[in-house]
mmCIF file of N, CA and C in Angstrom:
data_model
loop_
_atom_site.group_PDB
_atom_site.id
_atom_site.type_symbol
_atom_site.label_atom_id
_atom_site.label_comp_id
_atom_site.label_asym_id
_atom_site.label_seq_id
_atom_site.Cartn_x
_atom_site.Cartn_y
_atom_site.Cartn_z
ATOM 1 N N MET A 1 0.783 -1.345 -0.090
ATOM 2 C CA MET A 1 0.096 -0.109 -0.003
ATOM 3 C C MET A 1 0.828 1.132 0.060
ATOM 4 N N ILE A 2 0.652 2.153 -0.984
ATOM 5 C CA ILE A 2 1.337 3.526 -0.922
ATOM 6 C C ILE A 2 0.643 4.469 -0.048
ATOM 7 N N ASP A 3 1.343 5.212 0.635
ATOM 8 C CA ASP A 3 0.684 6.286 1.579
ATOM 9 C C ASP A 3 1.009 7.526 0.924
ATOM 10 N N PHE A 4 0.199 7.983 0.178
ATOM 11 C CA PHE A 4 0.335 9.188 -0.727
ATOM 12 C C PHE A 4 0.584 10.435 0.180
ATOM 13 N N GLY A 5 0.015 10.533 1.413
ATOM 14 C CA GLY A 5 0.078 11.420 2.338
ATOM 15 C C GLY A 5 1.440 12.031 2.804
ATOM 16 N N THR A 6 2.372 10.832 2.535
ATOM 17 C CA THR A 6 3.940 11.277 2.907
ATOM 18 C C THR A 6 4.706 11.699 1.590
ATOM 19 N N LEU A 7 4.104 11.678 0.395
ATOM 20 C CA LEU A 7 4.829 12.005 -0.724
ATOM 21 C C LEU A 7 4.869 13.644 -0.760
ATOM 22 N N PRO A 8 5.975 14.328 -1.245
ATOM 23 C CA PRO A 8 5.970 15.646 -1.516
ATOM 24 C C PRO A 8 4.892 16.172 -2.585
ATOM 25 N N ALA A 9 4.486 17.323 -2.220
ATOM 26 C CA ALA A 9 3.522 17.877 -3.176
ATOM 27 C C ALA A 9 3.617 17.691 -4.587
ATOM 28 N N GLU A 10 5.086 17.805 -5.246
ATOM 29 C CA GLU A 10 5.426 17.895 -6.454
ATOM 30 C C GLU A 10 5.420 16.672 -7.300
ATOM 31 N N ILE A 11 5.170 15.582 -6.375
ATOM 32 C CA ILE A 11 5.065 14.185 -6.784
ATOM 33 C C ILE A 11 3.781 13.882 -7.107
ATOM 34 N N ASP A 12 3.217 13.400 -8.392
ATOM 35 C CA ASP A 12 1.939 13.186 -8.667
ATOM 36 C C ASP A 12 1.778 11.662 -9.358
ATOM 37 N N PRO A 13 1.676 10.731 -8.386
ATOM 38 C CA PRO A 13 1.457 9.409 -8.987
ATOM 39 C C PRO A 13 0.363 9.259 -9.872
ATOM 40 N N VAL A 14 0.412 8.400 -10.886
ATOM 41 C CA VAL A 14 -0.762 8.120 -11.741
ATOM 42 C C VAL A 14 -0.953 6.669 -11.734
ATOM 43 N N ARG A 15 -2.120 6.210 -11.554
ATOM 44 C CA ARG A 15 -2.297 4.637 -11.594
ATOM 45 C C ARG A 15 -2.921 4.203 -13.133
ATOM 46 N N ILE A 16 -2.233 3.255 -13.581
ATOM 47 C CA ILE A 16 -2.720 2.709 -14.879
ATOM 48 C C ILE A 16 -2.872 1.305 -14.804
ATOM 49 N N GLY A 17 -3.925 0.873 -14.571
ATOM 50 C CA GLY A 17 -4.332 -0.447 -14.233
ATOM 51 C C GLY A 17 -3.922 -0.871 -12.858
ATOM 52 N N LYS A 18 -3.023 -1.892 -12.564
ATOM 53 C CA LYS A 18 -2.498 -2.290 -11.437
ATOM 54 C C LYS A 18 -1.111 -1.433 -11.177
ATOM 55 N N PHE A 19 -0.806 -0.553 -12.215
ATOM 56 C CA PHE A 19 0.514 -0.224 -11.964
ATOM 57 C C PHE A 19 0.562 1.240 -11.665
ATOM 58 N N TRP A 20 1.561 1.720 -11.014
ATOM 59 C CA TRP A 20 1.824 3.225 -10.541
ATOM 60 C C TRP A 20 2.883 3.897 -11.459
ATOM 61 N N TYR A 21 2.642 4.887 -11.860
ATOM 62 C CA TYR A 21 3.928 5.814 -12.794
ATOM 63 C C TYR A 21 4.108 6.949 -11.656
ATOM 64 N N VAL A 22 5.228 7.243 -11.398
ATOM 65 C CA VAL A 22 5.463 8.322 -10.439
ATOM 66 C C VAL A 22 6.757 9.162 -11.284
ATOM 67 N N ARG A 23 6.330 10.393 -11.446
ATOM 68 C CA ARG A 23 7.673 11.580 -11.866
ATOM 69 C C ARG A 23 8.048 12.000 -10.712
ATOM 70 N N VAL A 24 9.322 11.905 -10.787
ATOM 71 C CA VAL A 24 10.295 12.735 -9.517
ATOM 72 C C VAL A 24 11.010 13.759 -10.105
ATOM 73 N N ILE A 25 10.984 14.792 -9.332
ATOM 74 C CA ILE A 25 11.882 15.917 -9.841
ATOM 75 C C ILE A 25 13.278 15.718 -9.033
ATOM 76 N N ASP A 26 14.492 15.695 -10.122
ATOM 77 C CA ASP A 26 15.872 15.234 -9.500
ATOM 78 C C ASP A 26 16.532 16.495 -10.003
ATOM 79 N N ASP A 27 17.044 17.509 -9.179
ATOM 80 C CA ASP A 27 17.634 18.643 -9.601
ATOM 81 C C ASP A 27 17.030 19.218 -10.944
ATOM 82 N N ALA A 28 15.858 19.508 -10.938
ATOM 83 C CA ALA A 28 15.082 20.214 -12.145
ATOM 84 C C ALA A 28 15.041 19.277 -13.289
ATOM 85 N N ARG A 29 15.227 18.151 -13.073
ATOM 86 C CA ARG A 29 15.088 17.142 -14.181
ATOM 87 C C ARG A 29 13.959 16.158 -13.900
ATOM 88 N N LEU A 30 12.925 15.981 -14.853
ATOM 89 C CA LEU A 30 11.965 14.880 -14.566
ATOM 90 C C LEU A 30 12.467 13.519 -14.712
ATOM 91 N N LEU A 31 12.086 12.709 -13.708
ATOM 92 C CA LEU A 31 12.606 11.204 -13.912
ATOM 93 C C LEU A 31 11.269 10.345 -14.009
ATOM 94 N N THR A 32 10.952 9.434 -14.680
ATOM 95 C CA THR A 32 10.055 8.635 -14.852
ATOM 96 C C THR A 32 10.403 7.224 -14.161
ATOM 97 N N ILE A 33 9.876 6.687 -13.085
ATOM 98 C CA ILE A 33 10.154 5.352 -12.532
ATOM 99 C C ILE A 33 8.988 4.603 -12.774
ATOM 100 N N ALA A 34 9.333 3.190 -13.186
ATOM 101 C CA ALA A 34 8.290 2.238 -13.218
ATOM 102 C C ALA A 34 8.373 1.347 -12.015
ATOM 103 N N TYR A 35 7.469 0.957 -11.366
ATOM 104 C CA TYR A 35 7.476 0.240 -10.259
ATOM 105 C C TYR A 35 6.383 -0.963 -10.238
ATOM 106 N N ALA A 36 7.188 -2.126 -10.413
ATOM 107 C CA ALA A 36 6.445 -3.418 -10.217
ATOM 108 C C ALA A 36 6.575 -4.134 -8.897
ATOM 109 N N ARG A 37 5.630 -4.918 -8.279
ATOM 110 C CA ARG A 37 5.724 -5.628 -7.082
ATOM 111 C C ARG A 37 5.077 -6.939 -7.352
ATOM 112 N N VAL A 38 5.446 -7.900 -6.579
ATOM 113 C CA VAL A 38 4.649 -9.080 -6.198
ATOM 114 C C VAL A 38 4.593 -9.401 -4.946
ATOM 115 N N SER A 39 3.763 -10.360 -4.359
ATOM 116 C CA SER A 39 3.741 -10.457 -2.970
ATOM 117 C C SER A 39 4.656 -11.786 -2.454
ATOM 118 N N SER A 40 5.274 -12.327 -3.437
ATOM 119 C CA SER A 40 6.009 -13.413 -2.899
ATOM 120 C C SER A 40 7.106 -13.847 -4.071
ATOM 121 N N HIS A 41 8.092 -14.420 -3.495
ATOM 122 C CA HIS A 41 9.297 -14.801 -4.545
ATOM 123 C C HIS A 41 8.872 -16.015 -5.465
ATOM 124 N N ASP A 42 7.917 -16.571 -5.002
ATOM 125 C CA ASP A 42 7.272 -17.575 -5.762
ATOM 126 C C ASP A 42 6.706 -17.001 -7.247
ATOM 127 N N GLN A 43 6.274 -15.707 -7.318
ATOM 128 C CA GLN A 43 5.828 -15.052 -8.311
ATOM 129 C C GLN A 43 6.861 -14.237 -9.340
ATOM 130 N N ARG A 44 8.218 -14.836 -9.179
ATOM 131 C CA ARG A 44 8.959 -14.014 -9.813
ATOM 132 C C ARG A 44 8.721 -14.085 -11.338
ATOM 133 N N ALA A 45 8.362 -14.903 -11.931
ATOM 134 C CA ALA A 45 7.937 -14.928 -13.265
ATOM 135 C C ALA A 45 6.860 -13.743 -13.669
ATOM 136 N N ASP A 46 5.881 -13.789 -12.647
ATOM 137 C CA ASP A 46 4.948 -12.567 -12.869
ATOM 138 C C ASP A 46 5.613 -11.126 -12.590
ATOM 139 N N LEU A 47 6.497 -11.088 -11.921
ATOM 140 C CA LEU A 47 7.431 -9.821 -11.666
ATOM 141 C C LEU A 47 7.888 -9.443 -13.184
ATOM 142 N N GLU A 48 8.603 -10.364 -13.832
ATOM 143 C CA GLU A 48 9.066 -10.141 -14.886
ATOM 144 C C GLU A 48 7.926 -9.612 -16.007
ATOM 145 N N ARG A 49 6.952 -10.315 -15.901
ATOM 146 C CA ARG A 49 5.826 -9.992 -16.880
ATOM 147 C C ARG A 49 5.437 -8.466 -16.611
ATOM 148 N N GLN A 50 5.345 -8.294 -15.399
ATOM 149 C CA GLN A 50 4.841 -6.821 -14.893
ATOM 150 C C GLN A 50 5.659 -5.892 -15.620
ATOM 151 N N LYS A 51 7.040 -6.136 -15.398
ATOM 152 C CA LYS A 51 8.037 -5.129 -15.863
ATOM 153 C C LYS A 51 8.098 -4.904 -17.184
ATOM 154 N N LEU A 52 7.802 -5.949 -18.179
ATOM 155 C CA LEU A 52 7.582 -6.045 -19.603
ATOM 156 C C LEU A 52 6.531 -5.175 -19.828
ATOM 157 N N ARG A 53 5.278 -5.571 -19.087
ATOM 158 C CA ARG A 53 3.959 -4.675 -19.462
ATOM 159 C C ARG A 53 4.145 -3.014 -19.216
ATOM 160 N N LEU A 54 4.991 -2.911 -17.982
ATOM 161 C CA LEU A 54 5.040 -1.230 -17.677
ATOM 162 C C LEU A 54 6.025 -0.830 -19.026
ATOM 163 N N LEU A 55 6.660 -1.581 -19.335
ATOM 164 C CA LEU A 55 7.771 -1.080 -20.278
ATOM 165 C C LEU A 55 7.013 -0.821 -21.696
ATOM 166 N N GLU A 56 6.096 -1.760 -22.170
ATOM 167 C CA GLU A 56 5.469 -1.687 -23.236
ATOM 168 C C GLU A 56 4.450 -0.771 -23.182
ATOM 169 N N HIS A 57 3.681 -0.628 -22.115
ATOM 170 C CA HIS A 57 2.844 0.646 -21.951
ATOM 171 C C HIS A 57 3.497 1.924 -22.042
ATOM 172 N N ALA A 58 4.528 2.185 -21.533
ATOM 173 C CA ALA A 58 5.268 3.385 -21.643
ATOM 174 C C ALA A 58 5.766 3.765 -22.955
ATOM 175 N N GLN A 59 6.127 2.742 -23.705
ATOM 176 C CA GLN A 59 6.541 2.921 -25.073
ATOM 177 C C GLN A 59 5.323 3.336 -25.826
ATOM 178 N N ARG A 60 4.142 2.634 -25.752
ATOM 179 C CA ARG A 60 3.047 3.089 -26.543
ATOM 180 C C ARG A 60 2.685 4.520 -26.256
ATOM 181 N N GLN A 61 2.686 5.009 -24.832
ATOM 182 C CA GLN A 61 2.400 6.247 -24.545
ATOM 183 C C GLN A 61 3.462 7.307 -24.874
ATOM 184 N N ARG A 62 4.514 6.849 -25.347
ATOM 185 C CA ARG A 62 5.862 7.596 -25.554
ATOM 186 C C ARG A 62 6.333 8.289 -24.243
ATOM 187 N N ILE A 63 6.349 7.407 -23.266
ATOM 188 C CA ILE A 63 6.969 7.786 -21.905
ATOM 189 C C ILE A 63 8.271 7.413 -21.741
ATOM 190 N N GLN A 64 9.282 8.149 -21.461
ATOM 191 C CA GLN A 64 10.834 7.389 -21.271
ATOM 192 C C GLN A 64 10.682 7.222 -20.006
ATOM 193 N N VAL A 65 11.025 5.729 -19.646
ATOM 194 C CA VAL A 65 11.309 5.343 -18.264
ATOM 195 C C VAL A 65 12.696 5.412 -17.949
ATOM 196 N N ASP A 66 13.002 6.139 -16.986
ATOM 197 C CA ASP A 66 14.444 6.394 -16.429
ATOM 198 C C ASP A 66 14.964 5.315 -15.649
ATOM 199 N N GLN A 67 13.970 4.606 -14.806
ATOM 200 C CA GLN A 67 14.442 3.685 -13.807
ATOM 201 C C GLN A 67 13.349 2.571 -13.810
ATOM 202 N N VAL A 68 13.503 1.263 -13.396
ATOM 203 C CA VAL A 68 12.612 0.382 -13.234
ATOM 204 C C VAL A 68 13.080 -0.166 -11.771
ATOM 205 N N ILE A 69 11.958 -0.171 -10.897
ATOM 206 C CA ILE A 69 12.037 -0.675 -9.674
ATOM 207 C C ILE A 69 11.188 -1.934 -9.403
ATOM 208 N N ALA A 70 11.777 -3.232 -9.158
ATOM 209 C CA ALA A 70 11.116 -4.435 -9.055
ATOM 210 C C ALA A 70 11.019 -5.051 -7.837
ATOM 211 N N GLU A 71 10.238 -5.315 -7.128
ATOM 212 C CA GLU A 71 10.416 -6.023 -5.711
ATOM 213 C C GLU A 71 9.224 -7.260 -5.701
ATOM 214 N N ALA A 72 10.157 -8.048 -4.969
ATOM 215 C CA ALA A 72 9.184 -9.408 -4.530
ATOM 216 C C ALA A 72 9.045 -9.408 -3.017
ATOM 217 N N GLY A 73 7.889 -9.645 -2.583
ATOM 218 C CA GLY A 73 7.690 -9.850 -1.163
ATOM 219 C C GLY A 73 8.151 -10.973 -0.458
ATOM 220 N N GLN A 74 7.819 -11.346 0.662
ATOM 221 C CA GLN A 74 8.446 -12.606 1.326
ATOM 222 C C GLN A 74 7.764 -13.577 0.773
#
């Protein structure tokens, strides 16, 4: 669960389906970070599919992804 109440005001997360896109200002430069997560290590294959779907969607929307963060829960 993301607690948007703790994010700085200039960060505007956008949810697209199951995925969140967040643009972060870094020294006046906008970065786009794609975040994928699964709840267990048993779902590693799902994590790879999520990352691929995020990148494919970003490409279709002409969004340059600067960083991909992927997490597997316990």
